[in-house]
Amino acid sequence: MAETTATYALGVFCQLVNPYISGVDHHKKGFMKDFFDAVLEDDGLRNPLPQHHRNRKPGKTTITTGVWSGINDTDLTRFYNGRKKIPAWKAAEFYQRLDISKVERLCCDISELPSATGKWLLSILQANAGGRDILIDGISFQPKFDIFENLPLASGRINNGKLHLGRSSVPWKAYPIPPDKPDDHLEKTYLTQMQAAYADHLHKPINCSDDLPQTCRPEYAKQREYFYDAEGMRRNLRDVIENGEQEFDALKVDLYDGICDTCASDYADGLLRMRATLSQAAGFPLSGSVIAQFPSMIKAAEKKGLCHMLVNDHMLEWVHENE
């Protein structure tokens, strides 16, 4: 997309989609007329003109017919350039009449995100209808990716705090840093198992990281980082993707199926079992969820963190109760 100097969000939207839509006039005014005529429901349910428009004689450049009725013809260029915001009364009419499926069909050649494109426009019109703008007023827009099967996931990447798909992106929050004091709600079960693994290996009681010899503490701390990498991924998927929790759970199940035999094998102690299982997980090619196709989302660290989550779910154990 070429650099734009648009101030208002609708201008950014129009300049983005214009080159990819067929069957419309690509000149600024013509595009505004053709595009909105194509995506609005023609059900005759329109908001009446505001009182001050009904009581005044239309100007020489006032549009009197069609979807832009009541708007100054010269303003269409300003809307396209992002130099002027659609009046709230007209934006409210467009918001009520917008058919997102028509937007998606028109934008089908922007193969990355046809669904998010329609929702983006709806968000712009909703803000404009309230006299606001998602750029000027800093209104967050985070489309849910609910059509994963149709997206080019192999091109997805996480960079500079965003999940990118082609020209589109959504915020991708940095993964949390493990707190100095472990969160019992999140960490108690897998940390108890890990402490039992170290105790089994060292032949001494281990109830917290302070009980570990200095040589073992970096590894212990790294495991907590892996857990929070997986937890950060879970939270982002939940916030960004339709059915994100279910897709995340599908990843865990797929990973479990790939490492359960390794974990169930015989080892001299629980720490060796944990290390062998984590090593197997790091190299296991996940495929149980469509999000596994993102090359930069699920790395070895996240897979190891998923192992600790499986311990939390009581699906894996490093030290069995009868050992």
PDB file of C-alpha atoms in Angstrom:
ATOM      1  CA  MET A   1       0.000   0.000   0.000  1.00  0.00           C
ATOM      2  CA  ALA A   2       1.295   3.434  -0.905  1.00  0.00           C
ATOM      3  CA  GLU A   3       1.960   5.929   1.842  1.00  0.00           C
ATOM      4  CA  THR A   4      -1.128   7.944   2.688  1.00  0.00           C
ATOM      5  CA  THR A   5      -1.486  11.310   4.359  1.00  0.00           C
ATOM      6  CA  ALA A   6      -5.088  10.659   5.303  1.00  0.00           C
ATOM      7  CA  THR A   7      -6.180  12.074   8.646  1.00  0.00           C
ATOM      8  CA  TYR A   8      -9.442  10.140   8.984  1.00  0.00           C
ATOM      9  CA  ALA A   9      -9.777   6.371   8.947  1.00  0.00           C
ATOM     10  CA  LEU A  10     -12.275   6.118   6.095  1.00  0.00           C
ATOM     11  CA  GLY A  11      -9.726   7.662   3.746  1.00  0.00           C
ATOM     12  CA  VAL A  12      -7.158   5.043   4.715  1.00  0.00           C
ATOM     13  CA  PHE A  13      -9.713   2.307   4.093  1.00  0.00           C
ATOM     14  CA  CYS A  14     -10.791   3.612   0.680  1.00  0.00           C
ATOM     15  CA  GLN A  15      -7.245   4.135  -0.530  1.00  0.00           C
ATOM     16  CA  LEU A  16      -6.335   0.614   0.595  1.00  0.00           C
ATOM     17  CA  VAL A  17      -9.143  -1.290  -1.128  1.00  0.00           C
ATOM     18  CA  ASN A  18      -9.624   0.839  -4.273  1.00  0.00           C
ATOM     19  CA  PRO A  19      -6.862  -0.758  -6.393  1.00  0.00           C
ATOM     20  CA  TYR A  20      -8.120  -4.285  -5.700  1.00  0.00           C
ATOM     21  CA  ILE A  21     -11.815  -3.904  -6.468  1.00  0.00           C
ATOM     22  CA  SER A  22     -13.110  -4.581  -9.954  1.00  0.00           C
ATOM     23  CA  GLY A  23     -16.237  -3.133 -11.526  1.00  0.00           C
ATOM     24  CA  VAL A  24     -15.989   0.299  -9.886  1.00  0.00           C
ATOM     25  CA  ASP A  25     -14.769   3.701 -11.002  1.00  0.00           C
ATOM     26  CA  HIS A  26     -11.277   4.060  -9.548  1.00  0.00           C
ATOM     27  CA  HIS A  27     -11.308   7.866  -9.622  1.00  0.00           C
ATOM     28  CA  LYS A  28     -11.917   9.326  -6.179  1.00  0.00           C
ATOM     29  CA  LYS A  29     -15.492  10.591  -6.515  1.00  0.00           C
ATOM     30  CA  GLY A  30     -16.532   7.727  -8.735  1.00  0.00           C
ATOM     31  CA  PHE A  31     -15.123   5.174  -6.321  1.00  0.00           C
ATOM     32  CA  MET A  32     -16.992   6.676  -3.376  1.00  0.00           C
ATOM     33  CA  LYS A  33     -20.250   6.542  -5.317  1.00  0.00           C
ATOM     34  CA  ASP A  34     -19.799   3.079  -6.841  1.00  0.00           C
ATOM     35  CA  PHE A  35     -18.379   1.387  -3.761  1.00  0.00           C
ATOM     36  CA  PHE A  36     -20.983   2.554  -1.263  1.00  0.00           C
ATOM     37  CA  ASP A  37     -23.789   2.021  -3.734  1.00  0.00           C
ATOM     38  CA  ALA A  38     -22.586  -1.584  -4.003  1.00  0.00           C
ATOM     39  CA  VAL A  39     -22.185  -2.397  -0.293  1.00  0.00           C
ATOM     40  CA  LEU A  40     -25.279  -0.775   1.213  1.00  0.00           C
ATOM     41  CA  GLU A  41     -28.555  -2.629   1.528  1.00  0.00           C
ATOM     42  CA  ASP A  42     -31.146  -1.176  -0.798  1.00  0.00           C
ATOM     43  CA  ASP A  43     -34.117  -1.706   1.496  1.00  0.00           C
ATOM     44  CA  GLY A  44     -35.499   1.808   1.463  1.00  0.00           C
ATOM     45  CA  LEU A  45     -34.895   2.184   5.194  1.00  0.00           C
ATOM     46  CA  ARG A  46     -32.950   5.406   5.354  1.00  0.00           C
ATOM     47  CA  ASN A  47     -32.571   7.957   8.065  1.00  0.00           C
ATOM     48  CA  PRO A  48     -34.282  11.210   7.073  1.00  0.00           C
ATOM     49  CA  LEU A  49     -32.105  14.216   6.423  1.00  0.00           C
ATOM     50  CA  PRO A  50     -31.426  16.279   9.540  1.00  0.00           C
ATOM     51  CA  GLN A  51     -33.821  19.178  10.099  1.00  0.00           C
ATOM     52  CA  HIS A  52     -31.316  21.826   9.008  1.00  0.00           C
ATOM     53  CA  HIS A  53     -30.803  19.987   5.707  1.00  0.00           C
ATOM     54  CA  ARG A  54     -34.544  19.607   5.057  1.00  0.00           C
ATOM     55  CA  ASN A  55     -35.182  23.295   5.701  1.00  0.00           C
ATOM     56  CA  ARG A  56     -32.554  24.647   3.364  1.00  0.00           C
ATOM     57  CA  LYS A  57     -32.399  24.745  -0.389  1.00  0.00           C
ATOM     58  CA  PRO A  58     -29.846  22.300  -1.832  1.00  0.00           C
ATOM     59  CA  GLY A  59     -26.669  23.972  -3.049  1.00  0.00           C
ATOM     60  CA  LYS A  60     -25.383  23.732  -6.592  1.00  0.00           C
ATOM     61  CA  THR A  61     -23.125  20.805  -5.691  1.00  0.00           C
ATOM     62  CA  THR A  62     -25.473  19.035  -3.252  1.00  0.00           C
ATOM     63  CA  ILE A  63     -26.169  15.435  -4.260  1.00  0.00           C
ATOM     64  CA  THR A  64     -29.929  14.919  -4.443  1.00  0.00           C
ATOM     65  CA  THR A  65     -30.234  11.248  -5.384  1.00  0.00           C
ATOM     66  CA  GLY A  66     -28.527   7.987  -4.517  1.00  0.00           C
ATOM     67  CA  VAL A  67     -26.765   6.851  -1.364  1.00  0.00           C
ATOM     68  CA  TRP A  68     -24.942  10.166  -0.941  1.00  0.00           C
ATOM     69  CA  SER A  69     -28.096  12.262  -1.081  1.00  0.00           C
ATOM     70  CA  GLY A  70     -27.726  15.417   1.015  1.00  0.00           C
ATOM     71  CA  ILE A  71     -23.915  15.451   0.801  1.00  0.00           C
ATOM     72  CA  ASN A  72     -21.899  18.054  -1.067  1.00  0.00           C
ATOM     73  CA  ASP A  73     -20.438  16.433  -4.179  1.00  0.00           C
ATOM     74  CA  THR A  74     -17.065  18.076  -3.588  1.00  0.00           C
ATOM     75  CA  ASP A  75     -16.868  16.453  -0.156  1.00  0.00           C
ATOM     76  CA  LEU A  76     -16.607  12.980  -1.684  1.00  0.00           C
ATOM     77  CA  THR A  77     -13.014  13.712  -2.657  1.00  0.00           C
ATOM     78  CA  ARG A  78     -12.311  14.970   0.850  1.00  0.00           C
ATOM     79  CA  PHE A  79     -13.767  11.781   2.335  1.00  0.00           C
ATOM     80  CA  TYR A  80     -11.611   9.676   0.015  1.00  0.00           C
ATOM     81  CA  ASN A  81      -8.477  11.647   0.821  1.00  0.00           C
ATOM     82  CA  GLY A  82      -9.170  11.304   4.539  1.00  0.00           C
ATOM     83  CA  ARG A  83      -9.368  15.072   4.940  1.00  0.00           C
ATOM     84  CA  LYS A  84     -12.945  15.158   6.143  1.00  0.00           C
ATOM     85  CA  LYS A  85     -15.146  12.879   8.208  1.00  0.00           C
ATOM     86  CA  ILE A  86     -18.568  11.715   7.002  1.00  0.00           C
ATOM     87  CA  PRO A  87     -21.294  13.648   8.872  1.00  0.00           C
ATOM     88  CA  ALA A  88     -22.658  11.656  11.775  1.00  0.00           C
ATOM     89  CA  TRP A  89     -26.174  11.483  10.314  1.00  0.00           C
ATOM     90  CA  LYS A  90     -24.933  10.015   7.033  1.00  0.00           C
ATOM     91  CA  ALA A  91     -22.480   7.663   8.770  1.00  0.00           C
ATOM     92  CA  ALA A  92     -25.338   6.407  10.980  1.00  0.00           C
ATOM     93  CA  GLU A  93     -27.401   5.658   7.858  1.00  0.00           C
ATOM     94  CA  PHE A  94     -24.489   3.827   6.228  1.00  0.00           C
ATOM     95  CA  TYR A  95     -23.753   1.928   9.438  1.00  0.00           C
ATOM     96  CA  GLN A  96     -27.335   0.645   9.623  1.00  0.00           C
ATOM     97  CA  ARG A  97     -27.419  -0.338   5.963  1.00  0.00           C
ATOM     98  CA  LEU A  98     -23.919  -1.779   5.475  1.00  0.00           C
ATOM     99  CA  ASP A  99     -23.941  -5.377   4.243  1.00  0.00           C
ATOM    100  CA  ILE A 100     -20.571  -6.836   5.293  1.00  0.00           C
ATOM    101  CA  SER A 101     -21.008  -9.822   2.977  1.00  0.00           C
ATOM    102  CA  LYS A 102     -21.127  -7.421   0.026  1.00  0.00           C
ATOM    103  CA  VAL A 103     -17.919  -5.777   1.220  1.00  0.00           C
ATOM    104  CA  GLU A 104     -16.268  -9.187   1.443  1.00  0.00           C
ATOM    105  CA  ARG A 105     -17.343 -10.135  -2.065  1.00  0.00           C
ATOM    106  CA  LEU A 106     -16.040  -6.868  -3.482  1.00  0.00           C
ATOM    107  CA  CYS A 107     -12.779  -7.260  -1.581  1.00  0.00           C
ATOM    108  CA  CYS A 108     -12.272 -10.924  -2.433  1.00  0.00           C
ATOM    109  CA  ASP A 109      -9.124 -10.111  -4.420  1.00  0.00           C
ATOM    110  CA  ILE A 110      -7.562  -8.816  -1.194  1.00  0.00           C
ATOM    111  CA  SER A 111      -7.233 -12.452  -0.293  1.00  0.00           C
ATOM    112  CA  GLU A 112      -5.584 -11.894   3.057  1.00  0.00           C
ATOM    113  CA  LEU A 113      -8.545 -10.569   5.046  1.00  0.00           C
ATOM    114  CA  PRO A 114     -11.895 -10.145   3.315  1.00  0.00           C
ATOM    115  CA  SER A 115     -13.798 -10.638   6.561  1.00  0.00           C
ATOM    116  CA  ALA A 116     -11.729  -8.185   8.575  1.00  0.00           C
ATOM    117  CA  THR A 117     -12.056  -5.653   5.749  1.00  0.00           C
ATOM    118  CA  GLY A 118     -15.818  -5.552   6.144  1.00  0.00           C
ATOM    119  CA  LYS A 119     -15.591  -5.346   9.923  1.00  0.00           C
ATOM    120  CA  TRP A 120     -13.026  -2.580   9.619  1.00  0.00           C
ATOM    121  CA  LEU A 121     -15.395  -0.484   7.518  1.00  0.00           C
ATOM    122  CA  LEU A 122     -18.245  -1.182   9.938  1.00  0.00           C
ATOM    123  CA  SER A 123     -16.034  -0.007  12.813  1.00  0.00           C
ATOM    124  CA  ILE A 124     -15.168   3.198  10.937  1.00  0.00           C
ATOM    125  CA  LEU A 125     -18.815   3.986  10.219  1.00  0.00           C
ATOM    126  CA  GLN A 126     -19.856   3.188  13.783  1.00  0.00           C
ATOM    127  CA  ALA A 127     -17.298   5.649  15.140  1.00  0.00           C
ATOM    128  CA  ASN A 128     -18.238   8.287  12.568  1.00  0.00           C
ATOM    129  CA  ALA A 129     -21.918   7.852  13.430  1.00  0.00           C
ATOM    130  CA  GLY A 130     -21.025   8.873  16.964  1.00  0.00           C
ATOM    131  CA  GLY A 131     -19.090  11.884  15.743  1.00  0.00           C
ATOM    132  CA  ARG A 132     -15.744  10.173  16.347  1.00  0.00           C
ATOM    133  CA  ASP A 133     -12.971   8.623  14.247  1.00  0.00           C
ATOM    134  CA  ILE A 134     -10.874   5.553  14.970  1.00  0.00           C
ATOM    135  CA  LEU A 135      -7.667   7.361  13.940  1.00  0.00           C
ATOM    136  CA  ILE A 136      -8.250  10.806  15.418  1.00  0.00           C
ATOM    137  CA  ASP A 137      -9.723   9.459  18.643  1.00  0.00           C
ATOM    138  CA  GLY A 138      -7.425   6.455  18.941  1.00  0.00           C
ATOM    139  CA  ILE A 139     -10.230   3.910  19.011  1.00  0.00           C
ATOM    140  CA  SER A 140      -8.852   0.380  19.057  1.00  0.00           C
ATOM    141  CA  PHE A 141      -9.871  -1.917  16.231  1.00  0.00           C
ATOM    142  CA  GLN A 142      -9.007  -5.597  16.668  1.00  0.00           C
ATOM    143  CA  PRO A 143     -10.791  -7.761  14.099  1.00  0.00           C
ATOM    144  CA  LYS A 144     -11.348 -11.370  15.034  1.00  0.00           C
ATOM    145  CA  PHE A 145      -9.893 -13.787  12.501  1.00  0.00           C
ATOM    146  CA  ASP A 146     -12.890 -16.089  12.162  1.00  0.00           C
ATOM    147  CA  ILE A 147     -12.155 -17.524   8.697  1.00  0.00           C
ATOM    148  CA  PHE A 148      -8.777 -19.134   9.253  1.00  0.00           C
ATOM    149  CA  GLU A 149      -9.321 -21.768   6.609  1.00  0.00           C
ATOM    150  CA  ASN A 150      -9.313 -19.072   3.917  1.00  0.00           C
ATOM    151  CA  LEU A 151      -6.279 -17.111   5.118  1.00  0.00           C
ATOM    152  CA  PRO A 152      -2.712 -17.461   3.846  1.00  0.00           C
ATOM    153  CA  LEU A 153      -1.417 -18.505   7.236  1.00  0.00           C
ATOM    154  CA  ALA A 154       1.999 -19.505   5.960  1.00  0.00           C
ATOM    155  CA  SER A 155       2.648 -15.810   5.339  1.00  0.00           C
ATOM    156  CA  GLY A 156       1.717 -14.875   8.897  1.00  0.00           C
ATOM    157  CA  ARG A 157       4.403 -13.474  11.113  1.00  0.00           C
ATOM    158  CA  ILE A 158       4.768 -11.768  14.474  1.00  0.00           C
ATOM    159  CA  ASN A 159       6.847  -8.628  14.336  1.00  0.00           C
ATOM    160  CA  ASN A 160       7.022  -5.302  16.194  1.00  0.00           C
ATOM    161  CA  GLY A 161       4.172  -6.159  18.527  1.00  0.00           C
ATOM    162  CA  LYS A 162       1.735  -7.163  15.770  1.00  0.00           C
ATOM    163  CA  LEU A 163       0.442 -10.308  14.113  1.00  0.00           C
ATOM    164  CA  HIS A 164       0.781  -9.636  10.376  1.00  0.00           C
ATOM    165  CA  LEU A 165      -1.151 -11.245   7.541  1.00  0.00           C
ATOM    166  CA  GLY A 166      -0.296  -9.668   4.214  1.00  0.00           C
ATOM    167  CA  ARG A 167      -1.218  -5.984   4.443  1.00  0.00           C
ATOM    168  CA  SER A 168      -3.279  -6.482   7.577  1.00  0.00           C
ATOM    169  CA  SER A 169      -2.216  -6.690  11.185  1.00  0.00           C
ATOM    170  CA  VAL A 170      -3.618  -6.802  14.689  1.00  0.00           C
ATOM    171  CA  PRO A 171      -1.928  -6.087  18.020  1.00  0.00           C
ATOM    172  CA  TRP A 172       0.009  -9.031  19.456  1.00  0.00           C
ATOM    173  CA  LYS A 173       0.907  -8.341  23.060  1.00  0.00           C
ATOM    174  CA  ALA A 174       4.348  -9.150  24.411  1.00  0.00           C
ATOM    175  CA  TYR A 175       4.422 -12.347  26.428  1.00  0.00           C
ATOM    176  CA  PRO A 176       4.366 -11.857  30.204  1.00  0.00           C
ATOM    177  CA  ILE A 177       7.526 -12.051  32.258  1.00  0.00           C
ATOM    178  CA  PRO A 178       7.440 -14.595  35.100  1.00  0.00           C
ATOM    179  CA  PRO A 179       6.793 -12.778  38.398  1.00  0.00           C
ATOM    180  CA  ASP A 180       9.407 -13.101  41.116  1.00  0.00           C
ATOM    181  CA  LYS A 181       6.837 -14.823  43.313  1.00  0.00           C
ATOM    182  CA  PRO A 182       5.124 -17.630  41.375  1.00  0.00           C
ATOM    183  CA  ASP A 183       1.408 -17.236  40.729  1.00  0.00           C
ATOM    184  CA  ASP A 184      -0.159 -20.134  42.606  1.00  0.00           C
ATOM    185  CA  HIS A 185      -3.296 -20.008  40.474  1.00  0.00           C
ATOM    186  CA  LEU A 186      -1.301 -20.529  37.271  1.00  0.00           C
ATOM    187  CA  GLU A 187       1.872 -22.250  38.385  1.00  0.00           C
ATOM    188  CA  LYS A 188       1.393 -24.323  41.507  1.00  0.00           C
ATOM    189  CA  THR A 189       0.761 -27.684  39.833  1.00  0.00           C
ATOM    190  CA  TYR A 190       3.530 -27.684  37.234  1.00  0.00           C
ATOM    191  CA  LEU A 191       6.049 -26.138  39.653  1.00  0.00           C
ATOM    192  CA  THR A 192       5.242 -28.797  42.260  1.00  0.00           C
ATOM    193  CA  GLN A 193       5.917 -31.470  39.648  1.00  0.00           C
ATOM    194  CA  MET A 194       9.125 -29.797  38.527  1.00  0.00           C
ATOM    195  CA  GLN A 195      10.329 -29.518  42.119  1.00  0.00           C
ATOM    196  CA  ALA A 196       9.549 -33.209  42.574  1.00  0.00           C
ATOM    197  CA  ALA A 197      11.609 -33.948  39.444  1.00  0.00           C
ATOM    198  CA  TYR A 198      14.612 -32.077  40.825  1.00  0.00           C
ATOM    199  CA  ALA A 199      14.175 -33.715  44.222  1.00  0.00           C
ATOM    200  CA  ASP A 200      14.116 -37.129  42.527  1.00  0.00           C
ATOM    201  CA  HIS A 201      17.300 -36.274  40.632  1.00  0.00           C
ATOM    202  CA  LEU A 202      19.191 -34.635  43.510  1.00  0.00           C
ATOM    203  CA  HIS A 203      17.941 -37.014  46.228  1.00  0.00           C
ATOM    204  CA  LYS A 204      16.968 -34.128  48.503  1.00  0.00           C
ATOM    205  CA  PRO A 205      13.742 -32.203  49.258  1.00  0.00           C
ATOM    206  CA  ILE A 206      13.036 -29.298  46.885  1.00  0.00           C
ATOM    207  CA  ASN A 207      10.136 -27.038  47.820  1.00  0.00           C
ATOM    208  CA  CYS A 208      11.108 -23.863  45.951  1.00  0.00           C
ATOM    209  CA  SER A 209      13.841 -22.517  43.691  1.00  0.00           C
ATOM    210  CA  ASP A 210      15.894 -21.449  46.721  1.00  0.00           C
ATOM    211  CA  ASP A 211      16.374 -25.119  47.608  1.00  0.00           C
ATOM    212  CA  LEU A 212      18.113 -25.773  44.282  1.00  0.00           C
ATOM    213  CA  PRO A 213      21.888 -25.680  43.849  1.00  0.00           C
ATOM    214  CA  GLN A 214      23.093 -22.717  41.791  1.00  0.00           C
ATOM    215  CA  THR A 215      23.803 -24.945  38.809  1.00  0.00           C
ATOM    216  CA  CYS A 216      20.120 -25.899  38.507  1.00  0.00           C
ATOM    217  CA  ARG A 217      18.506 -22.491  39.002  1.00  0.00           C
ATOM    218  CA  PRO A 218      18.966 -21.175  35.429  1.00  0.00           C
ATOM    219  CA  GLU A 219      17.204 -24.240  34.014  1.00  0.00           C
ATOM    220  CA  TYR A 220      14.386 -23.911  36.551  1.00  0.00           C
ATOM    221  CA  ALA A 221      13.931 -20.215  35.714  1.00  0.00           C
ATOM    222  CA  LYS A 222      13.963 -21.006  31.997  1.00  0.00           C
ATOM    223  CA  GLN A 223      11.112 -23.468  32.415  1.00  0.00           C
ATOM    224  CA  ARG A 224       9.000 -20.727  33.978  1.00  0.00           C
ATOM    225  CA  GLU A 225       9.778 -18.498  30.989  1.00  0.00           C
ATOM    226  CA  TYR A 226       8.637 -21.276  28.657  1.00  0.00           C
ATOM    227  CA  PHE A 227       5.389 -21.576  30.597  1.00  0.00           C
ATOM    228  CA  TYR A 228       4.701 -17.843  30.319  1.00  0.00           C
ATOM    229  CA  ASP A 229       5.540 -17.888  26.606  1.00  0.00           C
ATOM    230  CA  ALA A 230       2.774 -20.441  26.141  1.00  0.00           C
ATOM    231  CA  GLU A 231       0.470 -18.479  28.461  1.00  0.00           C
ATOM    232  CA  GLY A 232       1.107 -15.296  26.475  1.00  0.00           C
ATOM    233  CA  MET A 233       0.282 -17.114  23.261  1.00  0.00           C
ATOM    234  CA  ARG A 234      -2.934 -18.427  24.819  1.00  0.00           C
ATOM    235  CA  ARG A 235      -4.037 -14.951  25.894  1.00  0.00           C
ATOM    236  CA  ASN A 236      -3.329 -13.417  22.493  1.00  0.00           C
ATOM    237  CA  LEU A 237      -5.186 -16.162  20.660  1.00  0.00           C
ATOM    238  CA  ARG A 238      -8.127 -15.710  23.010  1.00  0.00           C
ATOM    239  CA  ASP A 239      -8.226 -11.961  22.358  1.00  0.00           C
ATOM    240  CA  VAL A 240      -7.514 -11.929  18.620  1.00  0.00           C
ATOM    241  CA  ILE A 241      -9.015 -15.072  17.115  1.00  0.00           C
ATOM    242  CA  GLU A 242     -12.552 -16.428  17.035  1.00  0.00           C
ATOM    243  CA  ASN A 243     -12.505 -19.667  19.082  1.00  0.00           C
ATOM    244  CA  GLY A 244      -8.927 -18.911  20.079  1.00  0.00           C
ATOM    245  CA  GLU A 245      -9.159 -20.925  23.306  1.00  0.00           C
ATOM    246  CA  GLN A 246     -10.437 -23.972  21.419  1.00  0.00           C
ATOM    247  CA  GLU A 247      -7.653 -23.701  18.850  1.00  0.00           C
ATOM    248  CA  PHE A 248      -5.107 -23.418  21.656  1.00  0.00           C
ATOM    249  CA  ASP A 249      -6.531 -26.484  23.383  1.00  0.00           C
ATOM    250  CA  ALA A 250      -6.312 -28.360  20.071  1.00  0.00           C
ATOM    251  CA  LEU A 251      -2.596 -27.568  19.977  1.00  0.00           C
ATOM    252  CA  LYS A 252      -2.135 -29.001  23.456  1.00  0.00           C
ATOM    253  CA  VAL A 253      -3.954 -32.208  22.546  1.00  0.00           C
ATOM    254  CA  ASP A 254      -1.871 -32.590  19.385  1.00  0.00           C
ATOM    255  CA  LEU A 255       1.342 -32.059  21.322  1.00  0.00           C
ATOM    256  CA  TYR A 256       0.274 -34.529  24.000  1.00  0.00           C
ATOM    257  CA  ASP A 257      -0.298 -37.214  21.385  1.00  0.00           C
ATOM    258  CA  GLY A 258       3.216 -36.605  20.089  1.00  0.00           C
ATOM    259  CA  ILE A 259       5.046 -36.747  23.428  1.00  0.00           C
ATOM    260  CA  CYS A 260       2.995 -38.981  25.746  1.00  0.00           C
ATOM    261  CA  ASP A 261       4.973 -42.117  24.859  1.00  0.00           C
ATOM    262  CA  THR A 262       8.248 -40.327  25.546  1.00  0.00           C
ATOM    263  CA  CYS A 263       6.987 -39.191  28.930  1.00  0.00           C
ATOM    264  CA  ALA A 264       5.742 -42.702  29.779  1.00  0.00           C
ATOM    265  CA  SER A 265       9.113 -44.349  29.094  1.00  0.00           C
ATOM    266  CA  ASP A 266      11.414 -45.521  31.875  1.00  0.00           C
ATOM    267  CA  TYR A 267      13.985 -43.054  33.247  1.00  0.00           C
ATOM    268  CA  ALA A 268      16.361 -43.056  36.176  1.00  0.00           C
ATOM    269  CA  ASP A 269      14.576 -40.050  37.682  1.00  0.00           C
ATOM    270  CA  GLY A 270      11.874 -37.479  37.034  1.00  0.00           C
ATOM    271  CA  LEU A 271      14.211 -34.737  35.836  1.00  0.00           C
ATOM    272  CA  LEU A 272      15.517 -36.940  33.042  1.00  0.00           C
ATOM    273  CA  ARG A 273      11.905 -37.705  32.099  1.00  0.00           C
ATOM    274  CA  MET A 274      11.095 -33.997  32.003  1.00  0.00           C
ATOM    275  CA  ARG A 275      14.145 -33.140  29.903  1.00  0.00           C
ATOM    276  CA  ALA A 276      13.499 -35.935  27.420  1.00  0.00           C
ATOM    277  CA  THR A 277       9.844 -34.977  27.036  1.00  0.00           C
ATOM    278  CA  LEU A 278      10.624 -31.281  26.547  1.00  0.00           C
ATOM    279  CA  SER A 279      13.249 -32.166  23.956  1.00  0.00           C
ATOM    280  CA  GLN A 280      10.736 -34.315  22.080  1.00  0.00           C
ATOM    281  CA  ALA A 281       8.161 -31.528  22.234  1.00  0.00           C
ATOM    282  CA  ALA A 282      10.556 -28.896  20.885  1.00  0.00           C
ATOM    283  CA  GLY A 283      11.011 -30.796  17.648  1.00  0.00           C
ATOM    284  CA  PHE A 284       7.495 -32.171  17.273  1.00  0.00           C
ATOM    285  CA  PRO A 285       5.694 -30.797  14.138  1.00  0.00           C
ATOM    286  CA  LEU A 286       2.309 -29.628  15.387  1.00  0.00           C
ATOM    287  CA  SER A 287      -0.627 -29.846  13.000  1.00  0.00           C
ATOM    288  CA  GLY A 288      -3.677 -30.228  15.209  1.00  0.00           C
ATOM    289  CA  SER A 289      -4.807 -26.608  14.801  1.00  0.00           C
ATOM    290  CA  VAL A 290      -4.777 -24.191  11.880  1.00  0.00           C
ATOM    291  CA  ILE A 291      -2.733 -21.734  13.938  1.00  0.00           C
ATOM    292  CA  ALA A 292       0.150 -24.224  13.874  1.00  0.00           C
ATOM    293  CA  GLN A 293       0.807 -22.971  10.354  1.00  0.00           C
ATOM    294  CA  PHE A 294       2.163 -19.649  11.661  1.00  0.00           C
ATOM    295  CA  PRO A 295       5.932 -20.173  11.368  1.00  0.00           C
ATOM    296  CA  SER A 296       6.879 -17.591  13.995  1.00  0.00           C
ATOM    297  CA  MET A 297       4.147 -18.200  16.568  1.00  0.00           C
ATOM    298  CA  ILE A 298       4.820 -21.689  17.887  1.00  0.00           C
ATOM    299  CA  LYS A 299       8.530 -22.117  18.414  1.00  0.00           C
ATOM    300  CA  ALA A 300      10.387 -24.551  20.670  1.00  0.00           C
ATOM    301  CA  ALA A 301       9.849 -22.272  23.674  1.00  0.00           C
ATOM    302  CA  GLU A 302       6.070 -22.251  23.282  1.00  0.00           C
ATOM    303  CA  LYS A 303       6.003 -26.033  22.792  1.00  0.00           C
ATOM    304  CA  LYS A 304       7.979 -26.565  25.993  1.00  0.00           C
ATOM    305  CA  GLY A 305       5.603 -24.199  27.771  1.00  0.00           C
ATOM    306  CA  LEU A 306       2.684 -26.264  26.488  1.00  0.00           C
ATOM    307  CA  CYS A 307       4.255 -29.281  28.212  1.00  0.00           C
ATOM    308  CA  HIS A 308       4.068 -27.504  31.548  1.00  0.00           C
ATOM    309  CA  MET A 309       0.452 -26.629  30.802  1.00  0.00           C
ATOM    310  CA  LEU A 310      -0.228 -30.318  30.165  1.00  0.00           C
ATOM    311  CA  VAL A 311       1.228 -30.980  33.613  1.00  0.00           C
ATOM    312  CA  ASN A 312      -1.193 -28.383  34.982  1.00  0.00           C
ATOM    313  CA  ASP A 313      -3.960 -30.327  33.237  1.00  0.00           C
ATOM    314  CA  HIS A 314      -2.738 -33.553  34.928  1.00  0.00           C
ATOM    315  CA  MET A 315      -2.067 -35.106  31.520  1.00  0.00           C
ATOM    316  CA  LEU A 316       1.698 -35.371  32.100  1.00  0.00           C
ATOM    317  CA  GLU A 317       3.689 -36.203  35.223  1.00  0.00           C
ATOM    318  CA  TRP A 318       7.442 -36.044  35.740  1.00  0.00           C
ATOM    319  CA  VAL A 319       7.283 -38.023  38.968  1.00  0.00           C
ATOM    320  CA  HIS A 320       4.524 -40.561  39.485  1.00  0.00           C
ATOM    321  CA  GLU A 321       2.906 -40.799  42.893  1.00  0.00           C
ATOM    322  CA  ASN A 322       3.929 -44.415  43.339  1.00  0.00           C
ATOM    323  CA  GLU A 323       7.593 -43.700  42.569  1.00  0.00           C
TER     324      GLU A 323
END
